Short mmCIF file of C-alpha atoms and ligand atoms in Angstrom, two decimals:
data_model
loop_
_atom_site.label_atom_id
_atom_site.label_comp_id
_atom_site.label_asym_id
_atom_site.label_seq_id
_atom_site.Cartn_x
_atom_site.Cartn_y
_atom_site.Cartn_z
CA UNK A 1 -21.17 5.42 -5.96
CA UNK A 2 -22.93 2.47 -3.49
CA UNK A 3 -23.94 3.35 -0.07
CA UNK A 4 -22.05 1.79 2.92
CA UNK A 5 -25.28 -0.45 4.31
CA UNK A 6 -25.07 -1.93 0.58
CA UNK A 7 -21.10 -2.60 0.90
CA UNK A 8 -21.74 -4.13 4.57
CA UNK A 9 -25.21 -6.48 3.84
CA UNK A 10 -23.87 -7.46 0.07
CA UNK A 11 -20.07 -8.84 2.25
CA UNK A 12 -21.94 -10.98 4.66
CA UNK A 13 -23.65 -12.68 1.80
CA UNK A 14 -20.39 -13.06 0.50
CA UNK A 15 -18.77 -14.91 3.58
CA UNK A 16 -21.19 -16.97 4.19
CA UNK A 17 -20.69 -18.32 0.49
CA UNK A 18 -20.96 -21.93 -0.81
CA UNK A 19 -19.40 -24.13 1.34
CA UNK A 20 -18.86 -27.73 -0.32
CA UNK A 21 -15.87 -27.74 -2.94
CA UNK A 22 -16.58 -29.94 -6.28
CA UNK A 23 -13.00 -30.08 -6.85
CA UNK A 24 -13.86 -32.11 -10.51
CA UNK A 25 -15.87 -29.02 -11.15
CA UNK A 26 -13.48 -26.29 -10.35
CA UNK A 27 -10.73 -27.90 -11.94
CA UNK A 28 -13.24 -27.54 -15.46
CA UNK A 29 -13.30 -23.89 -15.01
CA UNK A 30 -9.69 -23.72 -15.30
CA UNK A 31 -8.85 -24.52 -18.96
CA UNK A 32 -5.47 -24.68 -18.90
CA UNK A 33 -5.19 -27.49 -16.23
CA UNK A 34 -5.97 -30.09 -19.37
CA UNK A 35 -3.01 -29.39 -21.07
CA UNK A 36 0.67 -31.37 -21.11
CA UNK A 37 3.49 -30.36 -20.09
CA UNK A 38 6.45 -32.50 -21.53
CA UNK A 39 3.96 -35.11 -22.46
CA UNK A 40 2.59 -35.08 -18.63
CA UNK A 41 -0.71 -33.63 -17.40
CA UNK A 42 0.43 -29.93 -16.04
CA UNK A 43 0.49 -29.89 -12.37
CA UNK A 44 0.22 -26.48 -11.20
CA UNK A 45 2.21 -25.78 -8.26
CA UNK A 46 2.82 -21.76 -9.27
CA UNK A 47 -0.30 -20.44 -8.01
CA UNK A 48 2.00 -17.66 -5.05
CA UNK A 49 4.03 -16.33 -8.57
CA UNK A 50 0.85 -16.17 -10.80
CA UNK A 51 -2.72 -17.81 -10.47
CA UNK A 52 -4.32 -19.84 -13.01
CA UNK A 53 -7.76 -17.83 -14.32
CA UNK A 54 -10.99 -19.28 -14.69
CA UNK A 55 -13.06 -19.31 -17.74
CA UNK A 56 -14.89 -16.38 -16.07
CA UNK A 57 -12.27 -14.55 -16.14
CA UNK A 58 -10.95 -14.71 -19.29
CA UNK A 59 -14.47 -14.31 -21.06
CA UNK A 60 -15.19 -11.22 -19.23
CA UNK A 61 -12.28 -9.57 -20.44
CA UNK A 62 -12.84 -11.49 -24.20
CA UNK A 63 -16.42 -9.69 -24.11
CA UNK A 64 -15.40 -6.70 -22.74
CA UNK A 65 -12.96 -6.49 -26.14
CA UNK A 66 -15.48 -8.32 -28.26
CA UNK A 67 -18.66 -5.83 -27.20
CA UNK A 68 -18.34 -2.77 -25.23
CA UNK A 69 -14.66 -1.59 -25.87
CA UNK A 70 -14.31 2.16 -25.24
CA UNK A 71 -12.83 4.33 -22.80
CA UNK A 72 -14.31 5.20 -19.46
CA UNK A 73 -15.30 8.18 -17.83
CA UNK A 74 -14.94 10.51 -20.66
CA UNK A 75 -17.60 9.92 -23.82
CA UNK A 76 -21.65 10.21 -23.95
CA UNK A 77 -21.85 7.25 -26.33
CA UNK A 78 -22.94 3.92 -25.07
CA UNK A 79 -20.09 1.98 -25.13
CA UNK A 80 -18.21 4.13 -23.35
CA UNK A 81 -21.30 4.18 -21.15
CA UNK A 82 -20.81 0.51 -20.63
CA UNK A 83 -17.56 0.67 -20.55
CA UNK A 84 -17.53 2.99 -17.15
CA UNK A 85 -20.36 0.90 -15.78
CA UNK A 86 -18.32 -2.47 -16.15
CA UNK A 87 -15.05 -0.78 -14.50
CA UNK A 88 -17.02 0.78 -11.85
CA UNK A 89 -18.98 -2.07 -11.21
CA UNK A 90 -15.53 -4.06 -11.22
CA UNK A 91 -14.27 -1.35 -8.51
CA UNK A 92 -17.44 -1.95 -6.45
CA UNK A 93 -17.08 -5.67 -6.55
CA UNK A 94 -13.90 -5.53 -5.06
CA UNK A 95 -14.77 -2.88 -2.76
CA UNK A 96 -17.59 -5.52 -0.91
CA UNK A 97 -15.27 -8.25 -1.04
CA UNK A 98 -12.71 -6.72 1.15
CA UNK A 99 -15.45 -4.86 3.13
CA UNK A 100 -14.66 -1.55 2.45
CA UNK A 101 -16.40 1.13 3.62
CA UNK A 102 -17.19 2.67 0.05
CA UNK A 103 -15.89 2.33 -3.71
CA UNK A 104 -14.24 5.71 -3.13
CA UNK A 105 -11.29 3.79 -1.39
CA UNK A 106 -10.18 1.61 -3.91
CA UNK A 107 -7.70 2.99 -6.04
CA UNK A 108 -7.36 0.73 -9.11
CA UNK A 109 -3.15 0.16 -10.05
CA UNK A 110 -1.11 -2.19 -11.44
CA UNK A 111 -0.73 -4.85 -8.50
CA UNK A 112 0.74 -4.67 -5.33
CA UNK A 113 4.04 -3.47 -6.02
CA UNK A 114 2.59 -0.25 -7.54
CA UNK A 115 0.21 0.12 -4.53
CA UNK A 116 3.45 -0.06 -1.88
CA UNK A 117 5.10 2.95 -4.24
CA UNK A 118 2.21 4.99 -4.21
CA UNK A 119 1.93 5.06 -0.50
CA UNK A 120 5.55 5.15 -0.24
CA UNK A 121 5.35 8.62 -2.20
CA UNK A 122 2.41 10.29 -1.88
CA UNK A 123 1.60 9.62 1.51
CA UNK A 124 4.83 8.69 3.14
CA UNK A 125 7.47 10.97 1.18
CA UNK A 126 6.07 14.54 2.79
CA UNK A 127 5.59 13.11 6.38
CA UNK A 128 9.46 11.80 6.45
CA UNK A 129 12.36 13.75 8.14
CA UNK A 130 15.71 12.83 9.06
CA UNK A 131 15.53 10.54 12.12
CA UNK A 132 12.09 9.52 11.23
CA UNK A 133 11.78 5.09 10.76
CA UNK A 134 9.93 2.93 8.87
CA UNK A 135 9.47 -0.49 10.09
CA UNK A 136 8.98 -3.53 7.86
CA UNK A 137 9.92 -7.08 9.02
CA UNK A 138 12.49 -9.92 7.92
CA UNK A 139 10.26 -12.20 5.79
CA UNK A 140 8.96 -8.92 3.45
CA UNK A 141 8.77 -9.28 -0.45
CA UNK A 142 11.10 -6.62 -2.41
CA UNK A 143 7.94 -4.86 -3.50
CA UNK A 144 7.80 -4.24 0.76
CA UNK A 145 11.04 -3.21 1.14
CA UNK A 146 12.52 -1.22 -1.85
CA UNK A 147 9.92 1.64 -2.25
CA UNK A 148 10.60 2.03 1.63
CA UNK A 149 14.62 2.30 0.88
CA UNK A 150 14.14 4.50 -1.85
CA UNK A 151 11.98 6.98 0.37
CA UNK A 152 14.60 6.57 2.73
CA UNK A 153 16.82 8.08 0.41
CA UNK A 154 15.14 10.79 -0.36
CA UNK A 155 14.13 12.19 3.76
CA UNK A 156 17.00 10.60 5.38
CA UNK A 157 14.78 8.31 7.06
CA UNK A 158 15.58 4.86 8.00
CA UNK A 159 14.31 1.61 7.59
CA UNK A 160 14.13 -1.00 10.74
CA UNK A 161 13.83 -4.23 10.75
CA UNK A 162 11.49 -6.44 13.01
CA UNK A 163 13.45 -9.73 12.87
CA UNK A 164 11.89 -13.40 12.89
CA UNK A 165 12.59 -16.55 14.40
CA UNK A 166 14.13 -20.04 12.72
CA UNK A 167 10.29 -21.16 12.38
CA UNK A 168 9.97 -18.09 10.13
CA UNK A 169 7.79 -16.01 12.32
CA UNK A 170 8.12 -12.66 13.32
CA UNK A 171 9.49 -12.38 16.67
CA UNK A 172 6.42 -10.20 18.46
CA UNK A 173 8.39 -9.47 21.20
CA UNK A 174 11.12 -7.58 19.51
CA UNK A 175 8.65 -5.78 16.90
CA UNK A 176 6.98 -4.39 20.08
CA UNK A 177 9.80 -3.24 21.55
CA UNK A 178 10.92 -1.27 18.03
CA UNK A 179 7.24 0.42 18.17
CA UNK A 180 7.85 4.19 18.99
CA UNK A 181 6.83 7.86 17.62
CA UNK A 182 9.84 7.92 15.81
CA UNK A 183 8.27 4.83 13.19
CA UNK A 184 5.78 6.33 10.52
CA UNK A 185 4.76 3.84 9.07
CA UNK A 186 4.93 0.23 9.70
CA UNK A 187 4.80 -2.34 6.52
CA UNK A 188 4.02 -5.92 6.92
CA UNK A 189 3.08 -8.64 4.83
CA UNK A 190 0.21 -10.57 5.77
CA UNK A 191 1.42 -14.16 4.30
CA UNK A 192 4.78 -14.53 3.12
CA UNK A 193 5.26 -15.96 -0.31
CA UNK A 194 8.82 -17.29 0.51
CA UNK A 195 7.82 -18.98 3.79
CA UNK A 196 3.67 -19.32 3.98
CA UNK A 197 3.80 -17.50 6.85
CA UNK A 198 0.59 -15.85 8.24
CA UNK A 199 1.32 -12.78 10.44
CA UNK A 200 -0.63 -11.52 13.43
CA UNK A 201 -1.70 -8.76 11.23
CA UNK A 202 -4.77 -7.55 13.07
CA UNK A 203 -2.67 -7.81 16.51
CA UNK A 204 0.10 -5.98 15.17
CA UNK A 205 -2.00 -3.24 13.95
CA UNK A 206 -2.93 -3.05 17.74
CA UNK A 207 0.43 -2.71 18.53
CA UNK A 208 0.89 0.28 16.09
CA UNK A 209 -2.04 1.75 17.18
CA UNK A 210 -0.35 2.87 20.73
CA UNK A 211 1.65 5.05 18.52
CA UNK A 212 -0.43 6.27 16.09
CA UNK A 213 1.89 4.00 13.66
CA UNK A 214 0.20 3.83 10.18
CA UNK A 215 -0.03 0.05 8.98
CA UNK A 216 0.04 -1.11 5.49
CA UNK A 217 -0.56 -4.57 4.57
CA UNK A 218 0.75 -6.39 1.64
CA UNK A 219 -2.11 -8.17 1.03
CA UNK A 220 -0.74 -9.80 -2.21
CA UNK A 221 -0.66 -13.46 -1.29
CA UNK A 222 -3.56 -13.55 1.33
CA UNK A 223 -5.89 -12.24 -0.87
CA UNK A 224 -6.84 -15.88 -2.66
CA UNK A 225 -6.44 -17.72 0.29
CA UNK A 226 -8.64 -16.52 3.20
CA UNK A 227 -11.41 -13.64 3.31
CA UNK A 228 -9.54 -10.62 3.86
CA UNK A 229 -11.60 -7.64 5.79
CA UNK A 230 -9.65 -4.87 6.08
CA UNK A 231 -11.64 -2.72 8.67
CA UNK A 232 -11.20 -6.29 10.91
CA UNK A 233 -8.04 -6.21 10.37
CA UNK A 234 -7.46 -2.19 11.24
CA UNK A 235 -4.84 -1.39 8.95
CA UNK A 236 -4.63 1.88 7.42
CA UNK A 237 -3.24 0.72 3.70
CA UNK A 238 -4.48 -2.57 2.12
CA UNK A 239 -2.33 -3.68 -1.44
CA UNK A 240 -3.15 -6.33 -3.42
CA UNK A 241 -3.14 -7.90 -7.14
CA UNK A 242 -5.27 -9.57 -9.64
CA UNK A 243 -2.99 -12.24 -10.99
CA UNK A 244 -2.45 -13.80 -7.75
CA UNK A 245 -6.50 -13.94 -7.08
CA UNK A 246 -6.87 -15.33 -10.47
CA UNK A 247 -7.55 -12.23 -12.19
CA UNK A 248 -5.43 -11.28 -15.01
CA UNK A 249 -1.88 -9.61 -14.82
CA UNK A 250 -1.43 -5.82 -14.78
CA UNK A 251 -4.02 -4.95 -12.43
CA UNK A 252 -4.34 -4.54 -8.42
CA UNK A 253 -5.49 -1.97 -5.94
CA UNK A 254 -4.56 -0.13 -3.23
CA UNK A 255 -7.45 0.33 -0.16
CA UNK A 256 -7.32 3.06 2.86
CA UNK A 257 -10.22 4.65 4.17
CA UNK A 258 -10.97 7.85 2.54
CA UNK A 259 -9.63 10.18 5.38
CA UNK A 260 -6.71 9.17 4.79
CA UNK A 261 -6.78 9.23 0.59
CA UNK A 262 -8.17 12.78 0.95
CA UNK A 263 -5.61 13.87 2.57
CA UNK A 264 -2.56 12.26 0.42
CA UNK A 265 -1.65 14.56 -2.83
CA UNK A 266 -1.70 12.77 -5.68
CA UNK A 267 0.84 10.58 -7.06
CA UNK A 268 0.24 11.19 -10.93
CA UNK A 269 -0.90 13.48 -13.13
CA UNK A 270 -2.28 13.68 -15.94
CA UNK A 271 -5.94 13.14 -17.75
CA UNK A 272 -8.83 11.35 -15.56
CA UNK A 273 -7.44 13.06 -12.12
CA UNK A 274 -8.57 16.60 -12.49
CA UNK A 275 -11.08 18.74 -12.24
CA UNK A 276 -9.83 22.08 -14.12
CA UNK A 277 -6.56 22.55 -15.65
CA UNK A 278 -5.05 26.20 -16.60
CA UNK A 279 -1.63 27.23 -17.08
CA UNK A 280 -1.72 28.71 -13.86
CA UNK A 281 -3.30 26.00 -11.77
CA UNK A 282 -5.08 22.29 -11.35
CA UNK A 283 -7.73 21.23 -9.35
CA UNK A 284 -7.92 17.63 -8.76
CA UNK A 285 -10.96 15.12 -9.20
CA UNK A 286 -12.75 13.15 -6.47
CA UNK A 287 -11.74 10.12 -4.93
CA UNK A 288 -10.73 7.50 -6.61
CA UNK A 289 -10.16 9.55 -10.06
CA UNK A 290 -7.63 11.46 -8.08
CA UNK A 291 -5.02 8.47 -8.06
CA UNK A 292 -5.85 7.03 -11.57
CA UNK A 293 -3.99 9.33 -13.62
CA UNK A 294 -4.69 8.53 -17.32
CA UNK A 295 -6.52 5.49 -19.13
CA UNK A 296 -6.78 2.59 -16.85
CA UNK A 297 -6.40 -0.88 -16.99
CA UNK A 298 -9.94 -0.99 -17.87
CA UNK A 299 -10.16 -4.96 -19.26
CA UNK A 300 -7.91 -5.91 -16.18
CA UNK A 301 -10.34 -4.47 -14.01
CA UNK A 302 -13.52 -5.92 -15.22
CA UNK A 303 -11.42 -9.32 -15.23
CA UNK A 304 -10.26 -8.41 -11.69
CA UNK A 305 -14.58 -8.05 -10.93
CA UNK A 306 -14.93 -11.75 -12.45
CA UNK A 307 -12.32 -13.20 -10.39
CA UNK A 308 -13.98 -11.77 -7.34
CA UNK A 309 -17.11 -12.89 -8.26
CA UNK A 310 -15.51 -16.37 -9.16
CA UNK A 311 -13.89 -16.47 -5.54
CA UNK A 312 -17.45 -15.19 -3.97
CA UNK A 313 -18.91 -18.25 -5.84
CA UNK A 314 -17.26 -21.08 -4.44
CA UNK A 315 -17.23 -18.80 -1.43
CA UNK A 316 -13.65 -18.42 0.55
CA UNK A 317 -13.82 -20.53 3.90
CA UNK A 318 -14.64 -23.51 1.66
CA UNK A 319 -11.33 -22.72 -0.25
CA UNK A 320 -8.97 -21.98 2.57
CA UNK A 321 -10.22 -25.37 4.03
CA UNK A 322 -9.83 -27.49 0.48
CA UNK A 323 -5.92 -25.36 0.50
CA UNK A 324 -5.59 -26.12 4.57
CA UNK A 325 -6.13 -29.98 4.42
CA UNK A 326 -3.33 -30.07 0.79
CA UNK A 327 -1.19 -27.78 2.68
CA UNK A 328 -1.36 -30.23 5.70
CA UNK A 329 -0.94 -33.32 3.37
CA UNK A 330 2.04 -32.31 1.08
CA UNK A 331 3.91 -30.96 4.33
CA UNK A 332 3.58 -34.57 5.93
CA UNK A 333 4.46 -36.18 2.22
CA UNK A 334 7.39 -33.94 2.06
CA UNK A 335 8.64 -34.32 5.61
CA UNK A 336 8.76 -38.08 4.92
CA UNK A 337 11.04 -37.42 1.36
CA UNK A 338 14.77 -38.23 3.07
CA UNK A 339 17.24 -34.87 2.97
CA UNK A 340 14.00 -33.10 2.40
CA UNK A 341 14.14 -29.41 4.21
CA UNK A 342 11.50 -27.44 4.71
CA UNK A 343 11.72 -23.93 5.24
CA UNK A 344 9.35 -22.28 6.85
CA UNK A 345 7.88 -24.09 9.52
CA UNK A 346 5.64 -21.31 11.13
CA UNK A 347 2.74 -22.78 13.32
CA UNK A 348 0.56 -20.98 11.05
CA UNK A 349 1.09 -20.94 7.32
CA UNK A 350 -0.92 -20.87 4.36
CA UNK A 351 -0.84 -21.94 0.79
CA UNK A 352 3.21 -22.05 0.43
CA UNK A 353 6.04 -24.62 1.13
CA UNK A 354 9.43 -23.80 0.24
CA UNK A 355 12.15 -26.96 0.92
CA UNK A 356 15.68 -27.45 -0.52
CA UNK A 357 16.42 -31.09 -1.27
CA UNK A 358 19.90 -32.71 -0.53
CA UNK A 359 22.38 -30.99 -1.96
CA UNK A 360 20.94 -30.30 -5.25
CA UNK A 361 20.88 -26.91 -6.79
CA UNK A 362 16.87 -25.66 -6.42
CA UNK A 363 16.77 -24.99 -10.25
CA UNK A 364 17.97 -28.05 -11.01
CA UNK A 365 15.46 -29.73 -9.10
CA UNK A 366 13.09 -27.14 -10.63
CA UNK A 367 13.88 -28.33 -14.02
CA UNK A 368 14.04 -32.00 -13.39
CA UNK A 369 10.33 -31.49 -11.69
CA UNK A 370 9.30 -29.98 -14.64
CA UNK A 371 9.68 -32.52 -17.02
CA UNK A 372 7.48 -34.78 -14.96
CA UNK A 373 4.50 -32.31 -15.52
CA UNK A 374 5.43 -30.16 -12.21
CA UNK A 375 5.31 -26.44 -12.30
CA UNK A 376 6.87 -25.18 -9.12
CA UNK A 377 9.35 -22.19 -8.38
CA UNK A 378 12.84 -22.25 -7.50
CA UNK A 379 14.94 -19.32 -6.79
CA UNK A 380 14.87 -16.51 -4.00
CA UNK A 381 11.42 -15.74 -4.73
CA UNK A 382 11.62 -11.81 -4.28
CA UNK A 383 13.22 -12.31 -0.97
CA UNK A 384 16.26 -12.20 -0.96
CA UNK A 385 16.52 -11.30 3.20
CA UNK A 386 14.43 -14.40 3.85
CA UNK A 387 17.31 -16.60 1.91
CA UNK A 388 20.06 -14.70 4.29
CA UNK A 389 18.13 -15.31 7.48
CA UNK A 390 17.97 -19.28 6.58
CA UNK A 391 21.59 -19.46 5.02
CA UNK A 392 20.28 -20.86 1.25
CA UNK A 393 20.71 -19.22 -1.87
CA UNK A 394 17.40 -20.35 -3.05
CA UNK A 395 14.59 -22.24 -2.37
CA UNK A 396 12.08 -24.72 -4.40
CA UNK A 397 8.63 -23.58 -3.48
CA UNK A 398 5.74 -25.54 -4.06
CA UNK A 399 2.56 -23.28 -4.02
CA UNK A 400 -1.35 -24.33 -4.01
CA UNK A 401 -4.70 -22.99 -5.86
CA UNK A 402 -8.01 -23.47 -5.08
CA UNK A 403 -7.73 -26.06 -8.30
CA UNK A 404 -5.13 -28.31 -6.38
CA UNK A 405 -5.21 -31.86 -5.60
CA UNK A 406 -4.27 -34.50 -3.57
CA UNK A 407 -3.09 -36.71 -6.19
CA UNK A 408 -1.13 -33.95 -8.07
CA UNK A 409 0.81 -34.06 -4.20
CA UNK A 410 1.36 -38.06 -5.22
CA UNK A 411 2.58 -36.94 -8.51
CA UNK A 412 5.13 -34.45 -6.44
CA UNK A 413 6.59 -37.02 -4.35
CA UNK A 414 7.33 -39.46 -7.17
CA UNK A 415 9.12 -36.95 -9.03
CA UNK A 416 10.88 -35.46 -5.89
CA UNK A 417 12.08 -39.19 -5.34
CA UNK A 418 13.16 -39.62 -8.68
CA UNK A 419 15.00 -36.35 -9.03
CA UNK A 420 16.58 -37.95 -5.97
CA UNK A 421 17.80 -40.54 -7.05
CA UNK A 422 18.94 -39.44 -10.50
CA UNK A 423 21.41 -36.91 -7.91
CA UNK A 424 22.22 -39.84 -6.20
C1 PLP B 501 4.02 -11.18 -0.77
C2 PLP B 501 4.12 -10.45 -2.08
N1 PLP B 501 4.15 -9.12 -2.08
C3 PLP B 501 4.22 -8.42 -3.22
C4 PLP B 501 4.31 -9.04 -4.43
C5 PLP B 501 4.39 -8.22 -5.68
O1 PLP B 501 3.23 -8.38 -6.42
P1 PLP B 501 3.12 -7.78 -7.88
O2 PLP B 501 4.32 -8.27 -8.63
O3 PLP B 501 1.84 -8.34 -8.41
O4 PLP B 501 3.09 -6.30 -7.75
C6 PLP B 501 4.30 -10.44 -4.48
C7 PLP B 501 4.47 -11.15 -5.76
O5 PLP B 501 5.02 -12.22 -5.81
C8 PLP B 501 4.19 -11.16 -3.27
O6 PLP B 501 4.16 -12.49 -3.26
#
């Protein structure tokens, strides 16, 4: 395990990364963005469902498989020797991007949505009694609301619901005045992936503090577009995945500071999180081991460790600015495309625009685009409460990567104006 002075020095050398953006040369590291897509050149307008990787990426895991393939933790042989130091080193990585405190608190899962259900059970589920809340807000992902319902179910707890306003922000006002000792635990998702939404995360956590009111973050969609620091920010649970940061699929983390994990039972069992195991009784292992029941994801991981050093490489102010100015750019093109809707007009948003166009169906649209090279989303995008609140049944979404590019947002608005005028 790495000392805290290490975790702290090795972060500011991370912030202060590279700051000027080759966007020629970033776009190389991507192979994928060379192919065609119906005869077009793929633009990539996807990144919020699933980010593009890097060659980095995908070689890491490719040698991982290719050279040191063994399980971790358990043998005295070398590869599994390498095999532990790769997935550790992954863990530690990760651990000085988002400035925790140690490695010990990050628990390696399967993304986000497994992060929100471990919390949801193992730390939540025993504190919960009838009359007990939880408070999430209106623009939350299902991954942020279900697990919450379901715990409901099983104390007799209830959830709340701090609303927003047409803008699609949340309405501080009113989530301060549903603050009390009654809320355990208050969920909120730091950008929305329906909306683009940035939330007053650190302030809210403020706000919760007065109570004592745990915070957990989603931190899903932030993650690959701004440096997140979680002891800034002062939650209490931090959830995120790989495949949105351009790491690979099947792999996330959950953070909290290791008070807190110590105290939580854990969540599964099974090999990896023990100690000693008798018919009569278990002991459980340390931190992390104790929430990382059985084999892990252990490619995903060291993939997950080559996206963050990828991201620490082109360094992340110099990618939130590239994704601020197309974020500004495509908003103004798209405000100018007539019957053209944008939802989600926030004052501060990040990396997402969702719009409806005319009358046309989104997934029409979404299949029209795609047949002039254009990957984007259509549907309700996990969030289904975010489609009530603005009266649609689904949105188009266009979403940006750090590979993005102005003239892909020309390439848009022609086929936007097309699709158009093919509807009539
Ligand atoms: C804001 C947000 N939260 C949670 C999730 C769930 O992430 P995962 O499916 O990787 O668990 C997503 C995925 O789209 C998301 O955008």
């Amino acid at each position: 395990m790495n000392s805290v002075s290490s975790a702290l020095s090795d972060h500011s050398a991370a912030r202060s990364g590279m700051q000027s953006f080759d966007i020629e040369k970033v776009r190389r590291d991507f192979p994928i963005l060379s192919r065609q897509v119906h005869g077009k050149p793929l633009v990539y307008f996807d990144t919020a469902a699933s980010a593009q990787r890097p060659l980095a990426v995908i070689e890491a895991t490719d040698r991982f498989y290719l050279r040191h393939n063994a399980n971790v933790h358990r043998g005295v042989h070398l590869l599994s020797q390498e095999a532990t130091d790769l997935y550790e080193s992954a863990r530690h990585g990760l651990a000085r991007f988002i400035n925790a405190r140690s490695d010990r608190e990050v628990i390696f899962t399967r993304g986000t949505t497994e992060s929100i259900n471990l919390v949801a059970q193992s730390f939540l589920r025993p504190l919960l009694a009838p009359g007990d809340e939880i408070l999430i807000t209106h623009m939350e992902h299902h991954s942020n609301i279900v697990p919450w319902q379901m715990v409901c179910e099983q104390t007799g707890a209830s959830l709340k619901v701090a609303p927003i306003n047409e803008h699609g922000e949340l309405e501080m006002e009113a989530l301060e005045s549903m603050l009390s000792e009654r809320v355990k635990l208050l969920g909120i998702v730091q950008i929305s992936n329906a909306l683009g939404t940035v939330n007053p995360v650190q302030r809210v956590c403020q706000l919760a503090k007065k109570f004592s009111i745990p915070v957990l973050v989603d931190g899903a969609q932030a993650m690959p577009h701004q440096q997140v620091d979680v002891q800034a920010l002062g939650c209490d649970f931090y959830c995120l995945s790989g495949h949105k940061m351009y790491g690979p699929t099947g792999i996330g983390a959950l953070w909290a500071p290791e008070e807190i994990l110590e105290d939580m039972p854990p969540w599964q069992g099974g090999g990896e999180m023990i100690t000693q195991v008798t018919f009569e009784r278990t002991t459980y292992n340390e931190l992390p081991a104790k929430f990382e029941a059985g084999t892990p994801n252990i490619a995903g991981s060291i993939g997950l460790g080559a996206a963050v050093d990828y991201l620490n490489s082109l360094g992340m102010d110099a990618i939130a600015s590239h994704e601020s100015r197309l974020l500004e750019t495509a908003t103004r093109r798209l405000s100018e495309v007539e019957d053209l809707r944008i939802i989600g007009t926030a004052r501060h948003k990040a990396g997402v625009i969702s719009f409806t166009l005319g009358d046309i169906h989104p997934h029409d649209l979404g299949t029209v685009i795609d047949h002039h090279g254009v990957a984007l989303r259509t549907g309700h995008h996990c969030a289904m409460p975010v489609m009530q609140f603005f009266n649609v049944p689904a949105t188009a979404r266009v979403s940006f990567g750090l590979y993005n590019t102005e003239e892909e947002i020309d390439i848009l608005i022609d086929a936007l104006q097309k699709t158009r005028g093919m509807f009539g």
